[in-house]
Coordinates of C-alpha atoms and ligand atoms in Angstrom, one line a residue:
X1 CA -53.8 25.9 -36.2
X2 CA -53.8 24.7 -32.9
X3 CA -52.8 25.7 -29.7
X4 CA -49.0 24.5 -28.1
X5 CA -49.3 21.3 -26.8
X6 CA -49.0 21.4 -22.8
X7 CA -49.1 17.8 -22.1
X8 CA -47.8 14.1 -24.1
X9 CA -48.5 10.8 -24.6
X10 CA -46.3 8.4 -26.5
X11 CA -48.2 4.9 -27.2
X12 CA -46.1 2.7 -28.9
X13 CA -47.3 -1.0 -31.2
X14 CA -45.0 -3.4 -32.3
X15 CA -41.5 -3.9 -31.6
X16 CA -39.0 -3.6 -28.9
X17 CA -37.5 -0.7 -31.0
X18 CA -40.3 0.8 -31.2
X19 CA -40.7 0.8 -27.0
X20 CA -37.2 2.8 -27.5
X21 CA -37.8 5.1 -29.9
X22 CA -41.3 5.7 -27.9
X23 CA -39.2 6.4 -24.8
X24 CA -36.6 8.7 -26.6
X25 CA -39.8 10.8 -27.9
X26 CA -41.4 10.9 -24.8
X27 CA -37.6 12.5 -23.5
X28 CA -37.2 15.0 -26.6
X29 CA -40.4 16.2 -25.5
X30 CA -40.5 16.6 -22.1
X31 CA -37.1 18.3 -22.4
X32 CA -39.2 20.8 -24.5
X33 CA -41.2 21.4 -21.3
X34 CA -43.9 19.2 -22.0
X35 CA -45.4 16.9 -19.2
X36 CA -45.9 13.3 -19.6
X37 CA -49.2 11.6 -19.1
X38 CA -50.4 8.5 -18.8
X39 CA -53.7 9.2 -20.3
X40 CA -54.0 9.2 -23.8
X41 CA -57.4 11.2 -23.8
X42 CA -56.4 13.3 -21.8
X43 CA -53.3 14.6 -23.2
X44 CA -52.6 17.8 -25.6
X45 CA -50.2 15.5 -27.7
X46 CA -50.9 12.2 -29.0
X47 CA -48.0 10.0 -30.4
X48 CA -48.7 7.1 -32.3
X49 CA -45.6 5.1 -32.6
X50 CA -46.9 2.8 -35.5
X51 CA -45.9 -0.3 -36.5
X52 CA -46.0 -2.0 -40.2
X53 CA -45.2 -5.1 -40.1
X54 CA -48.7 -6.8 -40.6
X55 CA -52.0 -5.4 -41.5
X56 CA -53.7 -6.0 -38.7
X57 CA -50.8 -4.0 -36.5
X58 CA -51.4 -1.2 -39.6
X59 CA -54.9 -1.0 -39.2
X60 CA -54.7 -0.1 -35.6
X61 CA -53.3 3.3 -36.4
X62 CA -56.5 4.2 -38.0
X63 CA -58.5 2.7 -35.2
X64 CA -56.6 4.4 -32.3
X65 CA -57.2 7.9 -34.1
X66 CA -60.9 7.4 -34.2
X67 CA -61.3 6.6 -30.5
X68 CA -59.1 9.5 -29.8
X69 CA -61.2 11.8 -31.3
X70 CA -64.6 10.5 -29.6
X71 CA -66.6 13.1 -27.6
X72 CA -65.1 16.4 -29.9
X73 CA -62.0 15.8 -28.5
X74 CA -58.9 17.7 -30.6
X75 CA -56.0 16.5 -29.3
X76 CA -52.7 16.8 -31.7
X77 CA -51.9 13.5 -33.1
X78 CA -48.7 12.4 -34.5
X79 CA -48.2 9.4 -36.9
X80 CA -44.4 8.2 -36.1
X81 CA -43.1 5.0 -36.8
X82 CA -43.2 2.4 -39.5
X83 CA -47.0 3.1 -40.5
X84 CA -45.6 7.2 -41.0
X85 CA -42.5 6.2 -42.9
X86 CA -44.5 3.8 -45.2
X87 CA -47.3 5.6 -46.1
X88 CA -46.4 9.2 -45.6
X89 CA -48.8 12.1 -46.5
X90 CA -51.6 9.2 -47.2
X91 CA -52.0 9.3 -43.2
X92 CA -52.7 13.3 -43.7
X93 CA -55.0 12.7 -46.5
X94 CA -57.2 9.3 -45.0
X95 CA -57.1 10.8 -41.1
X96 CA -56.2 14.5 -41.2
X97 CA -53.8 14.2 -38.4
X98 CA -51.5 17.0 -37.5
X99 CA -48.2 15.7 -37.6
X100 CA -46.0 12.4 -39.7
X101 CA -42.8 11.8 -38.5
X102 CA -40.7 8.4 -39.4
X103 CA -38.2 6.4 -37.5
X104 CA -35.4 8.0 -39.2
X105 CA -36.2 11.8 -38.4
X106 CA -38.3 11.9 -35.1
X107 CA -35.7 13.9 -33.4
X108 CA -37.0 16.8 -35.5
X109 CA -40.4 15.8 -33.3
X110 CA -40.5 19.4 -31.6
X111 CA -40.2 21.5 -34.9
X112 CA -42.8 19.3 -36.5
X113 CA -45.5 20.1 -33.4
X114 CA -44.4 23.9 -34.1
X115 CA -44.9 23.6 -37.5
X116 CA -48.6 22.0 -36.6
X117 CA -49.1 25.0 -34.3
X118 CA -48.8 27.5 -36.8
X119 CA -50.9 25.2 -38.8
X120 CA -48.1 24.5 -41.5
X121 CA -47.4 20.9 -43.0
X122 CA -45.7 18.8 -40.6
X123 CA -44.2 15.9 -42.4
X124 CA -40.8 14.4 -42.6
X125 CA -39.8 10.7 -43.5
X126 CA -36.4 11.8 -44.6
X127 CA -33.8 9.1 -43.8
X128 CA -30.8 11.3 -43.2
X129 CA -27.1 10.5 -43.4
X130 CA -26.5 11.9 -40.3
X131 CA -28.1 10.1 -37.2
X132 CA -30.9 11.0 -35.5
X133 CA -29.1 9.6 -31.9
X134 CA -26.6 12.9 -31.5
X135 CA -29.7 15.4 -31.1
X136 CA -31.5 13.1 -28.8
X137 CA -30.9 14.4 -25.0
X138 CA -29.4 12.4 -23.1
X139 CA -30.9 9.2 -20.8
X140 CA -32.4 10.0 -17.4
X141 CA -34.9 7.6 -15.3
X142 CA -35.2 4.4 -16.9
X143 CA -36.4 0.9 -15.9
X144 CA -34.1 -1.8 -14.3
X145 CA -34.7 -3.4 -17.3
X146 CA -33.9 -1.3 -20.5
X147 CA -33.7 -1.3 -24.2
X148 CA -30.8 0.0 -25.8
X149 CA -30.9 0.6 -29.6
X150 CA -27.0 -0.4 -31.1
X151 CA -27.8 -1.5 -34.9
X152 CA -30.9 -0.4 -37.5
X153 CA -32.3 -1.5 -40.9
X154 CA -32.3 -4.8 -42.8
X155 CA -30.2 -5.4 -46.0
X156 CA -31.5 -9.3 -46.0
X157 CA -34.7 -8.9 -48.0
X158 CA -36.9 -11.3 -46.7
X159 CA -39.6 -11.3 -49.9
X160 CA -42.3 -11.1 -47.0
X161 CA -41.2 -8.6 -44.7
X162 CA -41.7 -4.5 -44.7
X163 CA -38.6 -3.6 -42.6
X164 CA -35.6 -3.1 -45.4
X165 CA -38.5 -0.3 -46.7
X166 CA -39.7 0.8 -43.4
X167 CA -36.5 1.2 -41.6
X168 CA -33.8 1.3 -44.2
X169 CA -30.2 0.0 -44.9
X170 CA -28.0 -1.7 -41.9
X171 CA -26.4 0.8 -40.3
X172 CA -24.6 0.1 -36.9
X173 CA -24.5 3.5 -34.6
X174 CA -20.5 3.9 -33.1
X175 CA -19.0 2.0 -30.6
X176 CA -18.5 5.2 -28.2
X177 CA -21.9 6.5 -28.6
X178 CA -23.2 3.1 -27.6
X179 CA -20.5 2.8 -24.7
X180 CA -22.0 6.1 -23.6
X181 CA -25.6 5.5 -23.5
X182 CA -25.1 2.2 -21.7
X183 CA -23.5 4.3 -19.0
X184 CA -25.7 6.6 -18.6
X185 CA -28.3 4.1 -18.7
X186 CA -26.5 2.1 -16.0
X187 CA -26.6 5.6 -14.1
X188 CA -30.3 6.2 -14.6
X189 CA -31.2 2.7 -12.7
X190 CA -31.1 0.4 -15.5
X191 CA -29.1 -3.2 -14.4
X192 CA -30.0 -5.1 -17.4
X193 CA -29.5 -3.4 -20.8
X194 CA -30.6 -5.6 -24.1
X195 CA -28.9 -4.3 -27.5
X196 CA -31.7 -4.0 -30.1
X197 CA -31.3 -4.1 -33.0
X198 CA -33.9 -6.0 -36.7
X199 CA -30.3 -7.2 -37.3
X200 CA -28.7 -6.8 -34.2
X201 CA -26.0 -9.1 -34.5
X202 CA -24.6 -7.8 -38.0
X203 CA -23.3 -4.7 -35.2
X204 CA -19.6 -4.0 -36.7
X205 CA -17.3 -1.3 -36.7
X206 CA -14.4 -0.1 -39.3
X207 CA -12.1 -2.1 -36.5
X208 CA -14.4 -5.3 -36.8
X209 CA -14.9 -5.7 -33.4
X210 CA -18.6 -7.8 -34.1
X211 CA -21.3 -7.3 -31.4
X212 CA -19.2 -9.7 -29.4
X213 CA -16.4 -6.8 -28.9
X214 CA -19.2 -4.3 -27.8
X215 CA -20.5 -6.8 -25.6
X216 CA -16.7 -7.2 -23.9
X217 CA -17.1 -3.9 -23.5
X218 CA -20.3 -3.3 -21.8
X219 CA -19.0 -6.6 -19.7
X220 CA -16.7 -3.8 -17.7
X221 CA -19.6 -1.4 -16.3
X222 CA -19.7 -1.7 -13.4
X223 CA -23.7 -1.5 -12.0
X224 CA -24.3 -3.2 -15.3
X225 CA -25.6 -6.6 -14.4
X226 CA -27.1 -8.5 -17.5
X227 CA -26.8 -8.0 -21.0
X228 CA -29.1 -9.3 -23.6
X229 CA -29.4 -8.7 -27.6
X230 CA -32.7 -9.2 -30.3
X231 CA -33.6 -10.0 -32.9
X232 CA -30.6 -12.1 -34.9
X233 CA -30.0 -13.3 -38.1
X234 CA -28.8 -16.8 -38.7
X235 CA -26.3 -15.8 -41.3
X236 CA -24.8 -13.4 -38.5
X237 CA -24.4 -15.5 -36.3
X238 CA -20.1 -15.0 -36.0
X239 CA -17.9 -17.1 -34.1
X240 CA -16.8 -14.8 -31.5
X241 CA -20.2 -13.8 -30.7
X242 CA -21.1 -18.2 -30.2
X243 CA -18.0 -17.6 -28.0
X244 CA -19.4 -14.8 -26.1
X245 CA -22.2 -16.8 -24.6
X246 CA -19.5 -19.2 -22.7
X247 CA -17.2 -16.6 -22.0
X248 CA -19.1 -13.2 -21.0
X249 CA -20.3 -13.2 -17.5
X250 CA -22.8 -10.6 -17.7
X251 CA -24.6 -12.0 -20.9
X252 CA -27.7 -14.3 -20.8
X253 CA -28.2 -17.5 -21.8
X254 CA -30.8 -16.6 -24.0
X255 CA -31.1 -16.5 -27.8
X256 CA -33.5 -14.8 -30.2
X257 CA -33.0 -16.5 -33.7
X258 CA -35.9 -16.7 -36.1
X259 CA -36.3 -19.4 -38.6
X260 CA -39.5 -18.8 -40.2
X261 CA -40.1 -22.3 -41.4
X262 CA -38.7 -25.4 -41.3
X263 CA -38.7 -26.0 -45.4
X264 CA -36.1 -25.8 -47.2
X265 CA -39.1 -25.0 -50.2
X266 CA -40.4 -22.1 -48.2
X267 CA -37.1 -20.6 -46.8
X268 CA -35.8 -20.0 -50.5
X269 CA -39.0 -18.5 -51.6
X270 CA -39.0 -16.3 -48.2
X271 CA -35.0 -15.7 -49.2
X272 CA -33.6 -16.4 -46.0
X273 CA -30.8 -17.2 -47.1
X274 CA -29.9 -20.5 -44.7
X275 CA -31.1 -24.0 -44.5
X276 CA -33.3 -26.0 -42.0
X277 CA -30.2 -27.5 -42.0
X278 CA -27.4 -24.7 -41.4
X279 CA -30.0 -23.1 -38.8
X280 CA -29.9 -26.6 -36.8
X281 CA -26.1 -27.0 -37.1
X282 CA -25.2 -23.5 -35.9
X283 CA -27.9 -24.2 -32.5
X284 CA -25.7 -27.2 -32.2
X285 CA -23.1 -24.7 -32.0
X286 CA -24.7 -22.1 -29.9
X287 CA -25.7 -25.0 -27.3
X288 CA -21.8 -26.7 -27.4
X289 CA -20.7 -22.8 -25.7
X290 CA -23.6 -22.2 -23.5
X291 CA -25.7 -25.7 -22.7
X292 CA -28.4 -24.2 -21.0
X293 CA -29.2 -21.2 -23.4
X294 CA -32.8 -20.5 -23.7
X295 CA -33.7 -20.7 -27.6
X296 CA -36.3 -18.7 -29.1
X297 CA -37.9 -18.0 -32.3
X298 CA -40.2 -16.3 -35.0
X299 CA -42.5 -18.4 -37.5
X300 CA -44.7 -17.7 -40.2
X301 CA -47.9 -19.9 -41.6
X302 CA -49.4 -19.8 -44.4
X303 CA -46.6 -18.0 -47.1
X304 CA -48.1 -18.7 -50.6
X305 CA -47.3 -21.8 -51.3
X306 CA -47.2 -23.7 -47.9
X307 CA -48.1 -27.2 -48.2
X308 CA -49.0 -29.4 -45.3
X309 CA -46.0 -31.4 -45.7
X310 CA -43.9 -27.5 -45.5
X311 CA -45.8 -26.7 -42.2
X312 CA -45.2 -30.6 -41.3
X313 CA -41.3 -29.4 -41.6
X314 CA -41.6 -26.8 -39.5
X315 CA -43.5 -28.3 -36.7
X316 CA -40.5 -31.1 -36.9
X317 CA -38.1 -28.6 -36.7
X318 CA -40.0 -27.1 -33.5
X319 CA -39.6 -30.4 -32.1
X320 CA -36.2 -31.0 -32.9
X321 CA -35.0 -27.8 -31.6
X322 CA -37.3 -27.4 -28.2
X323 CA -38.0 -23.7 -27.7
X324 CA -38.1 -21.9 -24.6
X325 CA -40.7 -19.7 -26.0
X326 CA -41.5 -18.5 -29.5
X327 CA -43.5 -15.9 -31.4
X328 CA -46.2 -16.9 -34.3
X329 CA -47.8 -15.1 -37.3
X330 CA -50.0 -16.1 -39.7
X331 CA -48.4 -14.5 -43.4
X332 CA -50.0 -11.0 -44.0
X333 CA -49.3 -9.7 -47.7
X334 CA -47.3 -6.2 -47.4
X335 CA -47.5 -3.9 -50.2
X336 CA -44.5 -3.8 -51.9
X337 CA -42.7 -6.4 -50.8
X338 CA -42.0 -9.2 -53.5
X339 CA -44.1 -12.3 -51.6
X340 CA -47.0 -9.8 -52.0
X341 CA -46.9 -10.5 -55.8
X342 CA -46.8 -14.0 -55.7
X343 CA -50.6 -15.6 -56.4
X344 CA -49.5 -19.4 -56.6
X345 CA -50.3 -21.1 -53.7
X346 CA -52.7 -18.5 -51.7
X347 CA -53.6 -20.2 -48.7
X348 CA -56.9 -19.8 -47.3
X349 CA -57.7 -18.2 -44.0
X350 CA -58.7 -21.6 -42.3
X351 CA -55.8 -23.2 -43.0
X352 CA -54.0 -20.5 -42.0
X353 CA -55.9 -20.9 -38.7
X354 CA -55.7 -24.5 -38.4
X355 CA -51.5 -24.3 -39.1
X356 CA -51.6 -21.6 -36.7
X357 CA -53.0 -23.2 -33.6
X358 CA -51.3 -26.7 -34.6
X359 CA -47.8 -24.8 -34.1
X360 CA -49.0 -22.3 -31.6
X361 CA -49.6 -26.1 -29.0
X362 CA -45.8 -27.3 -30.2
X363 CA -44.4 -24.3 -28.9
X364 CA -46.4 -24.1 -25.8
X365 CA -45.8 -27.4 -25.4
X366 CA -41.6 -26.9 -25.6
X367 CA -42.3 -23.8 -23.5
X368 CA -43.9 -25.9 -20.3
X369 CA -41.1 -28.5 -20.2
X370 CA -38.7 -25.9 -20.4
X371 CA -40.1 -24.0 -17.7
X372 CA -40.9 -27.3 -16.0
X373 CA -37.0 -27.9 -16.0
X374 CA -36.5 -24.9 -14.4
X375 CA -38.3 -26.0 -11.1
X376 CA -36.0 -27.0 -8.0
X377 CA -33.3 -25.1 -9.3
X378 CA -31.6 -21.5 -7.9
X379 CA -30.9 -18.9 -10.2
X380 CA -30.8 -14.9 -10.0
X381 CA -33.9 -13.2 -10.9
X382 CA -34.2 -9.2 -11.3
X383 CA -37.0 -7.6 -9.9
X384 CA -38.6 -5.0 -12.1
X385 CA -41.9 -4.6 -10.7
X386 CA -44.6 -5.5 -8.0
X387 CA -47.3 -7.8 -9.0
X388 CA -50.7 -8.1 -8.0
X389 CA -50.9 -9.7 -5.0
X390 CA -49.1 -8.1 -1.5
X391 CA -45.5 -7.9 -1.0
X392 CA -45.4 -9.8 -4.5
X393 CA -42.6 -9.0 -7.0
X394 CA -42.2 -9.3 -10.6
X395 CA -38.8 -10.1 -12.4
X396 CA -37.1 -12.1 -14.9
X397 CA -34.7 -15.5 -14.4
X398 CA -31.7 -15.4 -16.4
X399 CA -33.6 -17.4 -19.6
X400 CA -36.0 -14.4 -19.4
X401 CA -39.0 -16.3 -17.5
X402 CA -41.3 -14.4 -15.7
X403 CA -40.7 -15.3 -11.9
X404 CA -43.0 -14.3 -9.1
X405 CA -42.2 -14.0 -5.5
X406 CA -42.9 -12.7 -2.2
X407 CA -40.3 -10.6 -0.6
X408 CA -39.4 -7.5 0.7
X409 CA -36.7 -6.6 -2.2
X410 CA -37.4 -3.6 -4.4
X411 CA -37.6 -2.7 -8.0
X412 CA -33.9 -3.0 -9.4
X413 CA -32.9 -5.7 -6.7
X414 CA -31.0 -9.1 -8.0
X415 CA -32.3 -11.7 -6.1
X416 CA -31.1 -15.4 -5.6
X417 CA -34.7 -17.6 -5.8
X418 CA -35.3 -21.0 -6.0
X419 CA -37.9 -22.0 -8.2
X420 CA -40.5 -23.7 -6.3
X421 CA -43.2 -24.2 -9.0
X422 CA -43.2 -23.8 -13.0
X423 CA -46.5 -22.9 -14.7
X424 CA -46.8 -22.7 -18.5
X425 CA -46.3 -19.2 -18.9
X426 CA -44.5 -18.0 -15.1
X427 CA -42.4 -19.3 -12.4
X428 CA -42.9 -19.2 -8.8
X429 CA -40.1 -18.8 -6.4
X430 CA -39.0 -18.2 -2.5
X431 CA -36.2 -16.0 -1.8
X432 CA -32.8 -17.3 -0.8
X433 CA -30.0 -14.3 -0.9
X434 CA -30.3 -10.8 -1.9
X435 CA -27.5 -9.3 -3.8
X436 CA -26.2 -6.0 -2.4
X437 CA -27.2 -3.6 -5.3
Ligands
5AD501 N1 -46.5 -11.5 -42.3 C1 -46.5 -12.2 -41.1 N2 -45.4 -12.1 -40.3 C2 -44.4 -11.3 -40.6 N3 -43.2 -11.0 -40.0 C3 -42.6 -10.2 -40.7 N4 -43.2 -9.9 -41.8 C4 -44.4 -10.6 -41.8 C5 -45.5 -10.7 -42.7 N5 -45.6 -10.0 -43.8 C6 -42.8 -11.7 -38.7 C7 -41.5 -12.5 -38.9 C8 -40.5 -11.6 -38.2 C9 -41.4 -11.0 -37.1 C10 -40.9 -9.7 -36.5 O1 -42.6 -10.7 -37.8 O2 -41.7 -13.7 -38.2 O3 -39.4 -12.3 -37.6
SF4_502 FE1 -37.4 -8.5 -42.1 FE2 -35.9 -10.6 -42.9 FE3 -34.8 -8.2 -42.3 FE4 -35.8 -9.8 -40.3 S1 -34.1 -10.3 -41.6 S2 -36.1 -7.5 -40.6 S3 -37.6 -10.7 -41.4 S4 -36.1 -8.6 -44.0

């Protein structure tokens, strides 16, 4: 038993999704008359929005709840996420914590805290056929910037990757319900809405209208500035969406596509499902509609098996493409996915290391002369915060660079800048125009 929480916390690891599914907690709660606070230690409630996809992002969980317990403290801690779906009442049994709820079911958060109350067992990893989105209340303050989740789930399998488990089948929430939320979102504050989805670009409808129809779509709200979408699968990459990017006004030039690796070897045994050489061909395609897009990417070192001349193909690949930015992990085994089984070709922890760094200076390296082709030019940049120094503001260029500036424009402000200097990681600009809001 303990007594009703008074006060929250969401803190959420890992994904994008996860940041949305954190936010849509922290709203089911607070519409339960619970206040929001920013610390975690000092809050009633404690919700750990998990994450799976590595050990090292697993472990944390564990971590977290010690330190929240420090000095006697008892708050009420909830396990949602990836970490709660996957391992369920283990959580309850290894860290005694008062409530598990998974992606799929966290809108029965609430009944779960009053089930911990009257010190009943609060767990539910249930992945209903009815959506958790219709019990969710509706959007209210959001950022200028802000997620919107359209798609869930993974039917592709990778043989290294937790997610098909974690989150489930594909499943692509309505058009109308999607059309909604970005409206209300648009009403809230937010300018810039990006689609998430782990497969956002399989989005389809009984009417086939492909995340390039719902995109059309959003195109005509007006307030609705920008429109972005992550993470995408090579083998749904359609047409109409390759279109999009030349033909939608409102949608960056900016593309999320992982690879993984750059051997054909390593890409079957990951079961990818594509090529080194049909990933290349369709960013020929992508570039053809929209020349400037900004290209990004996941890899992986180190899958068992992973020669030197495998990684050699990947940092080849790197080169051949140029990346904007990209995102790097070294291969952690997951528990019941099929790469976990395989014990030919374990590569040790150095070389894991060594690959690591050797790619991690490629991209950083693509990264910096893109950025570095960015200087002298103009281009809109949304301002979504204030930075450090005074009258500084933070916001994001069109190809999702950071850009810096001094000017009396507020949160939520477009902005026409030129780019007077590019760093490796940030751009600095001077205001030219302000765009009435
Ligand atoms: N080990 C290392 N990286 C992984 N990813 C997914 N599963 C694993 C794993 N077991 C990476 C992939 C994916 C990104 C979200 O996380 O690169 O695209
Ligand atoms: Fe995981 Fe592969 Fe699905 Fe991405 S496409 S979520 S890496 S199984």
């Amino acid at each position: 038993m303990k007594p009703t929480p008074k006060t929250f916390h969401v803190k959420s690891f890992g994904c994008q999704m996860n940041v949305y599914d954190g936010e849509r907690m922290g709203e089911l709660m607070a519409a339960q008359g619970l206040t929001a606070t920013d610390d975690a230690n000092a809050a009633d409630l404690v919700v750990l929005n998990t994450c799976h996809i590595r050990e090292k992002a697993t472990e944390k969980v564990y971590s977290d709840i010690g330190r929240l317990r420090k000095h006697g403290r008892t708050p009420m801690i909830a396990v949602a996420g990836c970490v709660a779906q996957a391992e369920g009442a283990e959580i309850v049994r290894r860290a005694k914590v008062d409530v598990v709820v998974g992606p799929q079911s966290y809108h029965n958060l609430p009944d779960l805290v009053g089930k911990a109350v009257r010190g009943e067992s609060a767990l539910d990893t249930d992945m209903p056929a009815i959506s958790k989105f219709g019990a969710l209340p509706s959007r209210r303050k959001v950022s200028p910037s802000a997620f919107l989740t359209v798609q869930e789930g993974c039917d592709k399998f990778c043989t290294y990757c937790v997610v098909p488990y974690t989150r489930g089948a594909e499943v692509s929430r309505p058009f109308d319900a999607i059309v909604d939320e970005a409206k209300a979102l648009v009403d809230a504050g937010a300018r810039e809405l990006t689609l998430l989805g782990q497969n956002v670009n399989a989005w389809d409808d009984a009417e086939g209208r492909g995340l390039h129809g719902l995109i059309a779509a959003l195109d005509g709200i007006e307030g609705l500035a920008r429109i972005r979408y992550t993470t995408s699968h090579p083998n749904d990459m359609r047409e109409g969406l390759i279109r999009a990017h030349a033909e939608v006004g409102k949608l960056m030039p900016y593309l999320h596509l992982p690879v993984q690796s750059g051997s054909d070897r390593i890409l079957k045994a990951m079961n990818r499902s594509h090529s080194r050489d049909s990933y290349l061909r369709l960013l020929d395609r992508v570039r053809a509609a929209r020349p400037d897009i900004a290209l990004s990417g996941d890899f992986i070192v180190g899958f068992p098996g992973e020669t030197e001349a495998d990684f050699e193909d990947t940092l080849t690949l790197i080169a051949q493409v140029g990346y904007a930015q990209a995102y790097s992990f070294k291969y952690s085994p997951r528990p019941g996915t099929p790469a976990a089984e395989m014990t030919d070709g374990f590569v040790p922890a150095e070389v894991m290391d060594e690959r690591l760094q050797r790619l991690q200076a490629a991209i950083a390296r693509d990264q910096a002369a893109f950025n570095a082709a960015t200087a002298g030019r103009s281009c809109d940049v949304l301002i979504e915060r204030t930075g450090k120094l005074p009258g500084q503001m933070l916001g994001k260029s069109p190809w999702l660079q950071s850009v810096h500036l001094i000017t009396d424009a507020q949160v939520g402000d477009m902005v026409e800048v030129e780019i007077v200097r590019a760093d490796p990681n940030s751009l600095a600009g001077i205001e030219r125009i302000r765009a009435a809001a």
